[in-house]
mmCIF file of C-alpha atoms in Angstrom:
data_model
loop_
_atom_site.group_PDB
_atom_site.id
_atom_site.type_symbol
_atom_site.label_atom_id
_atom_site.label_comp_id
_atom_site.label_asym_id
_atom_site.label_seq_id
_atom_site.Cartn_x
_atom_site.Cartn_y
_atom_site.Cartn_z
ATOM 1 C CA MET A 28 0.003 0.009 -0.043
ATOM 2 C CA THR A 29 1.312 3.423 -0.973
ATOM 3 C CA ASP A 30 1.556 6.098 1.736
ATOM 4 C CA THR A 31 -1.099 8.706 0.977
ATOM 5 C CA LEU A 32 -2.463 12.091 2.026
ATOM 6 C CA VAL A 33 -5.969 13.087 1.239
ATOM 7 C CA ARG A 34 -7.547 16.619 1.214
ATOM 8 C CA ALA A 35 -11.303 16.825 1.631
ATOM 9 C CA VAL A 36 -14.091 19.169 2.658
ATOM 10 C CA THR A 37 -17.196 18.618 4.629
ATOM 11 C CA THR A 38 -20.417 18.820 2.513
ATOM 12 C CA ASP A 39 -21.817 21.513 4.718
ATOM 13 C CA GLY A 40 -18.793 23.721 3.855
ATOM 14 C CA ASN A 41 -17.859 24.185 7.482
ATOM 15 C CA PHE A 42 -14.484 22.328 7.576
ATOM 16 C CA ARG A 43 -11.520 21.546 5.476
ATOM 17 C CA ALA A 44 -9.780 18.237 6.276
ATOM 18 C CA ILE A 45 -6.413 16.646 5.576
ATOM 19 C CA ALA A 46 -5.661 13.061 6.614
ATOM 20 C CA ILE A 47 -2.452 11.010 6.124
ATOM 21 C CA ASP A 48 -1.173 7.436 6.379
ATOM 22 C CA ALA A 49 2.635 7.259 6.205
ATOM 23 C CA THR A 50 3.378 4.008 8.003
ATOM 24 C CA GLU A 51 5.701 2.652 5.325
ATOM 25 C CA MET A 52 7.716 5.852 5.066
ATOM 26 C CA MET A 53 8.144 5.931 8.910
ATOM 27 C CA ALA A 54 9.281 2.403 8.887
ATOM 28 C CA GLU A 55 12.072 3.323 6.612
ATOM 29 C CA VAL A 56 12.841 6.458 8.700
ATOM 30 C CA SER A 57 13.219 4.515 11.800
ATOM 31 C CA LYS A 58 15.728 2.111 10.324
ATOM 32 C CA PHE A 59 18.206 4.572 8.806
ATOM 33 C CA HIS A 60 18.033 6.860 11.873
ATOM 34 C CA GLU A 61 18.627 3.955 14.202
ATOM 35 C CA ALA A 62 16.229 5.818 16.507
ATOM 36 C CA SER A 63 14.666 4.646 19.828
ATOM 37 C CA GLN A 64 10.907 4.058 20.100
ATOM 38 C CA LEU A 65 10.649 7.576 21.635
ATOM 39 C CA GLY A 66 12.968 9.165 18.955
ATOM 40 C CA THR A 67 10.956 7.578 16.137
ATOM 41 C CA THR A 68 7.648 8.826 17.667
ATOM 42 C CA VAL A 69 9.090 12.340 18.098
ATOM 43 C CA LEU A 70 10.381 12.535 14.486
ATOM 44 C CA GLY A 71 7.317 10.867 13.010
ATOM 45 C CA ARG A 72 4.901 13.365 14.597
ATOM 46 C CA ALA A 73 7.059 16.251 13.298
ATOM 47 C CA LEU A 74 7.165 14.699 9.768
ATOM 48 C CA LEU A 75 3.426 13.960 9.606
ATOM 49 C CA GLY A 76 2.424 17.246 10.955
ATOM 50 C CA SER A 77 4.699 19.191 8.696
ATOM 51 C CA LEU A 78 3.344 17.310 5.650
ATOM 52 C CA MET A 79 -0.168 18.291 6.607
ATOM 53 C CA VAL A 80 0.667 21.880 7.239
ATOM 54 C CA SER A 81 2.588 22.142 4.016
ATOM 55 C CA ASN A 82 -0.469 20.913 2.133
ATOM 56 C CA ALA A 83 -2.740 23.375 3.914
ATOM 57 C CA ILE A 84 -0.683 26.554 3.340
ATOM 58 C CA LEU A 85 1.574 25.993 0.352
ATOM 59 C CA LYS A 86 1.019 26.253 -3.291
ATOM 60 C CA GLY A 87 2.821 24.761 -6.335
ATOM 61 C CA ASP A 88 6.555 24.270 -5.795
ATOM 62 C CA GLU A 89 6.756 26.119 -2.415
ATOM 63 C CA ARG A 90 8.446 24.388 0.507
ATOM 64 C CA LEU A 91 8.264 24.449 4.217
ATOM 65 C CA ALA A 92 11.043 24.277 6.822
ATOM 66 C CA VAL A 93 9.957 23.516 10.413
ATOM 67 C CA VAL A 94 12.256 23.775 13.390
ATOM 68 C CA ILE A 95 11.138 22.727 16.866
ATOM 69 C CA ASN A 96 13.468 23.505 19.666
ATOM 70 C CA GLY A 97 12.065 23.010 23.186
ATOM 71 C CA ASP A 98 15.295 22.467 25.136
ATOM 72 C CA GLY A 99 14.410 18.834 25.807
ATOM 73 C CA PRO A 100 16.681 15.776 25.584
ATOM 74 C CA ALA A 101 15.643 15.016 22.050
ATOM 75 C CA GLY A 102 17.289 18.181 20.977
ATOM 76 C CA LYS A 103 16.351 20.124 17.903
ATOM 77 C CA ILE A 104 13.842 18.762 15.425
ATOM 78 C CA VAL A 105 14.336 19.936 11.736
ATOM 79 C CA VAL A 106 11.848 19.084 8.963
ATOM 80 C CA GLU A 107 11.456 20.110 5.229
ATOM 81 C CA ALA A 108 8.212 19.372 3.424
ATOM 82 C CA SER A 109 6.562 20.241 0.157
ATOM 83 C CA ALA A 110 2.987 20.512 -1.056
ATOM 84 C CA GLN A 111 3.789 17.657 -3.460
ATOM 85 C CA GLY A 112 4.045 15.151 -0.513
ATOM 86 C CA GLU A 113 7.801 15.058 -0.106
ATOM 87 C CA VAL A 114 9.366 15.334 3.400
ATOM 88 C CA ARG A 115 12.671 14.710 5.260
ATOM 89 C CA GLY A 116 13.890 15.514 8.800
ATOM 90 C CA TYR A 117 15.955 14.572 11.764
ATOM 91 C CA VAL A 118 16.177 14.721 15.471
ATOM 92 C CA THR A 119 19.448 15.824 16.971
ATOM 93 C CA ASN A 120 19.247 12.960 19.509
ATOM 94 C CA PRO A 121 17.215 10.179 17.789
ATOM 95 C CA THR A 122 18.190 7.654 20.544
ATOM 96 C CA VAL A 123 16.470 9.626 23.273
ATOM 97 C CA GLU A 124 14.841 7.512 25.947
ATOM 98 C CA LEU A 125 12.529 8.457 28.898
ATOM 99 C CA PRO A 126 10.188 6.499 31.202
ATOM 100 C CA LEU A 127 6.603 6.057 29.799
ATOM 101 C CA THR A 128 4.052 8.448 30.968
ATOM 102 C CA ALA A 129 1.397 7.714 33.708
ATOM 103 C CA LYS A 130 -0.810 6.601 30.851
ATOM 104 C CA GLY A 131 1.806 4.223 29.478
ATOM 105 C CA MET A 132 2.623 6.324 26.450
ATOM 106 C CA GLN A 133 5.926 7.611 25.022
ATOM 107 C CA ASP A 134 6.842 10.847 26.673
ATOM 108 C CA VAL A 135 6.961 13.056 23.468
ATOM 109 C CA ALA A 136 6.432 16.246 25.480
ATOM 110 C CA GLY A 137 9.188 15.373 27.933
ATOM 111 C CA ALA A 138 11.556 14.569 25.056
ATOM 112 C CA VAL A 139 10.803 17.684 23.085
ATOM 113 C CA GLY A 140 10.353 20.107 25.959
ATOM 114 C CA SER A 141 8.307 23.241 26.131
ATOM 115 C CA ASN A 142 10.905 25.898 26.809
ATOM 116 C CA GLY A 143 11.453 27.193 23.287
ATOM 117 C CA PHE A 144 9.762 27.782 19.945
ATOM 118 C CA LEU A 145 8.271 26.272 16.784
ATOM 119 C CA GLN A 146 9.504 28.093 13.711
ATOM 120 C CA VAL A 147 8.012 27.666 10.286
ATOM 121 C CA THR A 148 9.524 29.196 7.147
ATOM 122 C CA LYS A 149 7.745 29.215 3.884
ATOM 123 C CA GLU A 150 10.003 29.184 0.797
ATOM 124 C CA ILE A 151 7.882 30.874 -1.875
ATOM 125 C CA GLY A 152 10.227 30.973 -4.823
ATOM 126 C CA GLU A 153 12.647 33.524 -6.265
ATOM 127 C CA GLY A 154 14.583 33.501 -2.949
ATOM 128 C CA ASP A 155 11.658 34.842 -1.108
ATOM 129 C CA SER A 156 10.579 33.352 2.264
ATOM 130 C CA PHE A 157 8.355 34.121 5.167
ATOM 131 C CA THR A 158 9.012 32.900 8.757
ATOM 132 C CA GLY A 159 6.507 32.554 11.514
ATOM 133 C CA GLN A 160 7.447 31.561 15.109
ATOM 134 C CA VAL A 161 5.349 30.720 18.103
ATOM 135 C CA GLU A 162 6.176 29.511 21.615
ATOM 136 C CA LEU A 163 5.762 25.878 22.305
ATOM 137 C CA MET A 164 2.606 25.160 24.194
ATOM 138 C CA THR A 165 3.080 21.498 25.343
ATOM 139 C CA GLY A 166 5.855 19.900 23.292
ATOM 140 C CA GLU A 167 3.404 17.295 21.993
ATOM 141 C CA ILE A 168 4.002 18.642 18.432
ATOM 142 C CA GLY A 169 0.290 18.291 17.327
ATOM 143 C CA ASP A 170 -0.792 20.834 19.946
ATOM 144 C CA ASP A 171 2.092 23.190 18.896
ATOM 145 C CA LEU A 172 1.227 23.025 15.130
ATOM 146 C CA THR A 173 -2.394 23.659 16.226
ATOM 147 C CA TYR A 174 -1.307 26.736 17.994
ATOM 148 C CA TYR A 175 0.852 27.790 15.049
ATOM 149 C CA MET A 176 -1.965 27.421 12.548
ATOM 150 C CA ALA A 177 -4.312 29.658 14.707
ATOM 151 C CA LYS A 178 -1.578 32.141 15.733
ATOM 152 C CA SER A 179 0.588 32.749 12.596
ATOM 153 C CA GLU A 180 -1.820 31.530 9.843
ATOM 154 C CA GLN A 181 -4.925 32.769 11.399
ATOM 155 C CA ILE A 182 -6.641 29.464 10.541
ATOM 156 C CA PRO A 183 -8.397 27.723 13.541
ATOM 157 C CA SER A 184 -7.333 24.060 13.292
ATOM 158 C CA ALA A 185 -6.970 20.804 15.039
ATOM 159 C CA VAL A 186 -3.794 18.868 14.385
ATOM 160 C CA ALA A 187 -3.618 15.180 15.506
ATOM 161 C CA VAL A 188 -0.595 13.059 14.807
ATOM 162 C CA SER A 189 0.157 9.506 15.960
ATOM 163 C CA VAL A 190 3.039 7.136 15.610
ATOM 164 C CA LEU A 191 2.834 3.645 17.093
ATOM 165 C CA VAL A 192 6.211 1.866 17.538
ATOM 166 C CA ASP A 193 6.529 -1.610 18.777
ATOM 167 C CA PRO A 194 9.182 -2.606 21.409
ATOM 168 C CA ASP A 195 11.334 -4.094 18.663
ATOM 169 C CA GLY A 196 11.351 -0.739 16.930
ATOM 170 C CA THR A 197 8.922 -1.783 14.155
ATOM 171 C CA VAL A 198 6.498 1.137 13.196
ATOM 172 C CA ALA A 199 2.977 -0.359 13.449
ATOM 173 C CA ALA A 200 1.210 2.735 12.408
ATOM 174 C CA ALA A 201 1.817 6.391 11.548
ATOM 175 C CA GLY A 202 -0.800 8.885 10.521
ATOM 176 C CA GLY A 203 -2.978 11.758 11.448
ATOM 177 C CA PHE A 204 -5.393 14.528 10.472
ATOM 178 C CA MET A 205 -5.830 18.237 10.472
ATOM 179 C CA ILE A 206 -9.279 19.761 10.567
ATOM 180 C CA SER A 207 -9.490 23.594 9.784
ATOM 181 C CA ALA A 208 -12.513 25.650 10.242
ATOM 182 C CA LEU A 209 -13.825 27.530 7.214
ATOM 183 C CA PRO A 210 -15.549 30.936 7.464
ATOM 184 C CA ASP A 211 -19.048 29.522 7.526
ATOM 185 C CA ALA A 212 -18.358 27.395 10.628
ATOM 186 C CA SER A 213 -20.349 28.682 13.634
ATOM 187 C CA ASP A 214 -19.232 28.433 17.259
ATOM 188 C CA GLU A 215 -21.787 25.630 17.677
ATOM 189 C CA ASP A 216 -20.230 23.726 14.737
ATOM 190 C CA ILE A 217 -16.809 23.949 16.225
ATOM 191 C CA THR A 218 -18.023 22.825 19.669
ATOM 192 C CA ALA A 219 -19.754 19.803 18.056
ATOM 193 C CA LEU A 220 -16.408 18.966 16.331
ATOM 194 C CA GLU A 221 -14.505 19.192 19.583
ATOM 195 C CA ASP A 222 -16.952 16.787 21.175
ATOM 196 C CA LYS A 223 -16.488 14.253 18.209
ATOM 197 C CA LEU A 224 -12.658 14.595 18.443
ATOM 198 C CA ALA A 225 -12.797 13.859 22.234
ATOM 199 C CA ASN A 226 -14.652 10.644 21.629
ATOM 200 C CA LEU A 227 -12.842 9.464 18.533
ATOM 201 C CA PRO A 228 -10.790 6.157 18.740
ATOM 202 C CA SER A 229 -7.025 6.636 18.530
ATOM 203 C CA ILE A 230 -5.565 7.250 15.063
ATOM 204 C CA SER A 231 -3.115 4.464 15.472
ATOM 205 C CA SER A 232 -5.698 1.933 16.495
ATOM 206 C CA GLN A 233 -7.786 2.840 13.349
ATOM 207 C CA LEU A 234 -4.732 2.471 10.953
ATOM 208 C CA VAL A 235 -3.747 -0.841 12.639
ATOM 209 C CA GLU A 236 -7.353 -2.128 11.809
ATOM 210 C CA GLY A 237 -6.700 -1.308 8.136
ATOM 211 C CA HIS A 238 -8.576 2.029 8.011
ATOM 212 C CA THR A 239 -7.520 4.507 5.193
ATOM 213 C CA PRO A 240 -6.960 8.180 5.532
ATOM 214 C CA MET A 241 -10.500 8.849 4.249
ATOM 215 C CA ASP A 242 -11.803 6.390 6.772
ATOM 216 C CA LEU A 243 -10.390 8.529 9.484
ATOM 217 C CA LEU A 244 -12.512 11.364 8.186
ATOM 218 C CA PHE A 245 -15.548 9.168 7.651
ATOM 219 C CA ASN A 246 -15.279 8.048 11.227
ATOM 220 C CA LEU A 247 -15.083 11.556 12.419
ATOM 221 C CA PHE A 248 -17.754 13.333 10.271
ATOM 222 C CA GLY A 249 -19.851 10.512 8.744
ATOM 223 C CA LYS A 250 -19.348 8.863 5.404
ATOM 224 C CA ASP A 251 -21.883 10.976 3.560
ATOM 225 C CA ASP A 252 -20.574 14.230 5.100
ATOM 226 C CA VAL A 253 -17.197 14.349 3.608
ATOM 227 C CA LYS A 254 -16.136 14.992 -0.003
ATOM 228 C CA LEU A 255 -12.703 13.954 -1.335
ATOM 229 C CA LEU A 256 -10.821 16.768 -3.051
ATOM 230 C CA ALA A 257 -7.431 15.308 -3.866
ATOM 231 C CA THR A 258 -5.118 12.384 -2.995
ATOM 232 C CA THR A 259 -1.265 12.791 -2.979
ATOM 233 C CA GLU A 260 1.260 10.117 -2.563
ATOM 234 C CA VAL A 261 3.858 10.977 0.215
ATOM 235 C CA ALA A 262 7.477 9.880 0.399
ATOM 236 C CA LEU A 263 10.850 10.954 1.454
ATOM 237 C CA TYR A 264 12.872 13.423 -0.556
ATOM 238 C CA PRO A 265 15.274 11.603 -2.863
ATOM 239 C CA GLU A 266 18.645 11.183 -1.214
ATOM 240 C CA ILE A 267 21.401 13.683 -1.950
ATOM 241 C CA SER A 268 23.927 12.143 -4.298
ATOM 242 C CA LYS A 269 27.712 11.953 -3.814
ATOM 243 C CA ARG A 270 28.043 14.182 -6.739
ATOM 244 C CA ASP A 271 25.891 16.808 -5.110
ATOM 245 C CA TYR A 272 28.138 16.591 -2.022
ATOM 246 C CA GLU A 273 31.157 16.990 -4.240
ATOM 247 C CA ARG A 274 29.763 20.304 -5.576
ATOM 248 C CA MET A 275 29.049 21.412 -1.999
ATOM 249 C CA LEU A 276 32.681 20.638 -1.017
ATOM 250 C CA ALA A 277 33.874 22.596 -3.964
ATOM 251 C CA THR A 278 32.214 25.696 -2.575
ATOM 252 C CA LEU A 279 34.340 25.614 0.560
ATOM 253 C CA PRO A 280 37.387 27.972 0.972
ATOM 254 C CA MET A 281 40.557 26.396 -0.585
ATOM 255 C CA ASN A 282 42.378 26.698 2.778
ATOM 256 C CA ASP A 283 39.693 24.475 4.393
ATOM 257 C CA LEU A 284 39.914 21.751 1.779
ATOM 258 C CA GLN A 285 43.725 21.667 1.928
ATOM 259 C CA GLU A 286 43.523 21.410 5.572
ATOM 260 C CA MET A 287 41.234 18.333 5.338
ATOM 261 C CA LEU A 288 43.576 16.829 2.848
ATOM 262 C CA ALA A 289 46.748 17.385 5.003
ATOM 263 C CA GLU A 290 45.248 16.408 8.373
ATOM 264 C CA ASP A 291 42.542 13.810 7.482
ATOM 265 C CA HIS A 292 43.615 12.639 4.022
ATOM 266 C CA GLY A 293 39.983 12.850 2.924
ATOM 267 C CA VAL A 294 36.673 13.756 4.424
ATOM 268 C CA GLU A 295 33.477 12.002 5.713
ATOM 269 C CA ILE A 296 30.137 13.767 5.431
ATOM 270 C CA VAL A 297 27.206 12.499 7.500
ATOM 271 C CA ASP A 298 23.764 13.093 5.954
ATOM 272 C CA ARG A 299 21.608 14.279 8.880
ATOM 273 C CA PHE A 300 18.437 13.339 7.122
ATOM 274 C CA THR A 301 19.320 9.758 6.312
ATOM 275 C CA GLY A 302 22.191 8.958 8.776
ATOM 276 C CA LYS A 303 24.253 7.754 5.879
ATOM 277 C CA LYS A 304 28.027 8.460 5.693
ATOM 278 C CA ILE A 305 29.593 9.709 2.427
ATOM 279 C CA GLN A 306 33.315 9.194 2.039
ATOM 280 C CA PHE A 307 35.805 11.174 -0.029
ATOM 281 C CA ASP A 308 39.251 9.567 0.034
ATOM 282 C CA GLU A 309 42.555 11.357 -0.497
ATOM 283 C CA ALA A 310 42.505 11.013 -4.340
ATOM 284 C CA GLU A 311 38.849 12.292 -4.561
ATOM 285 C CA LEU A 312 39.542 15.350 -2.351
ATOM 286 C CA SER A 313 42.721 16.092 -4.304
ATOM 287 C CA GLY A 314 40.694 16.057 -7.422
ATOM 288 C CA ILE A 315 38.144 18.561 -6.064
ATOM 289 C CA ILE A 316 41.035 20.889 -4.950
ATOM 290 C CA ALA A 317 42.784 20.499 -8.370
ATOM 291 C CA ALA A 318 39.489 21.402 -10.217
ATOM 292 C CA LYS A 319 38.842 24.311 -7.945
ATOM 293 C CA ASP A 320 42.337 25.585 -8.461
ATOM 294 C CA ALA A 321 42.119 25.225 -12.228
ATOM 295 C CA GLU A 322 39.025 27.421 -12.205
ATOM 296 C CA GLY A 323 40.855 29.975 -10.212
ATOM 297 C CA LEU A 324 38.317 29.729 -7.329
#
């Protein structure tokens, strides 16, 4: 089954909805980051939430960069996402571990912390960008993205994200939804939605039972009360190639490159988004230096 994100609207015109199932993608992410159960849960919530926000506020080829820094033991969380369904991200400390909460859940809030900010930068083309920043409310990520949508985007929304990781590290389910109020929604409509959200089965349990992203919305609003607008496949951004990293190295000052060659006889680059190591041996680094010198750079 391909990971998908759906966009929909309620037939009464009161709410716009986005739902996502990215279980397979998160299974891949958990492997190459060698993350703990908690680390996978933290990163997964950030990836899922950023994908939904990007599909709510971006157009065309615009991209989104989300940075969450709550001064918790997980460290900084960095995510990049697009309206086309591509995403990548990392947690500074993916192996973070904490005791379970009183409810027996992974302590995402404790790992992220709430002494800091959530920053969202929209890259809108031609080198232009817009950055919005809000204080972290709880560190639960979904709550904080909900606050961002209301505060910075002026769109009252409810963001719910869920990642279920088995003790062996296997991702059993990863998904979520974002419901945004449209101008015609009354206070009574919003209150009724809040009541439904409070009594809805967990997202993870629904996905484990085989429910699709549209099923999540059907279970919330009713099958006849939601209209599908679009479906988007979601996936990780393509990996950065060694050739791309070679071009990046060539932009460094000549003195830095020569120092790497003299002291380390090469260079190792760690891709923060995939955890993979890219090696340039002495001959390869010498070739980059020679090409740079020949171009007079």
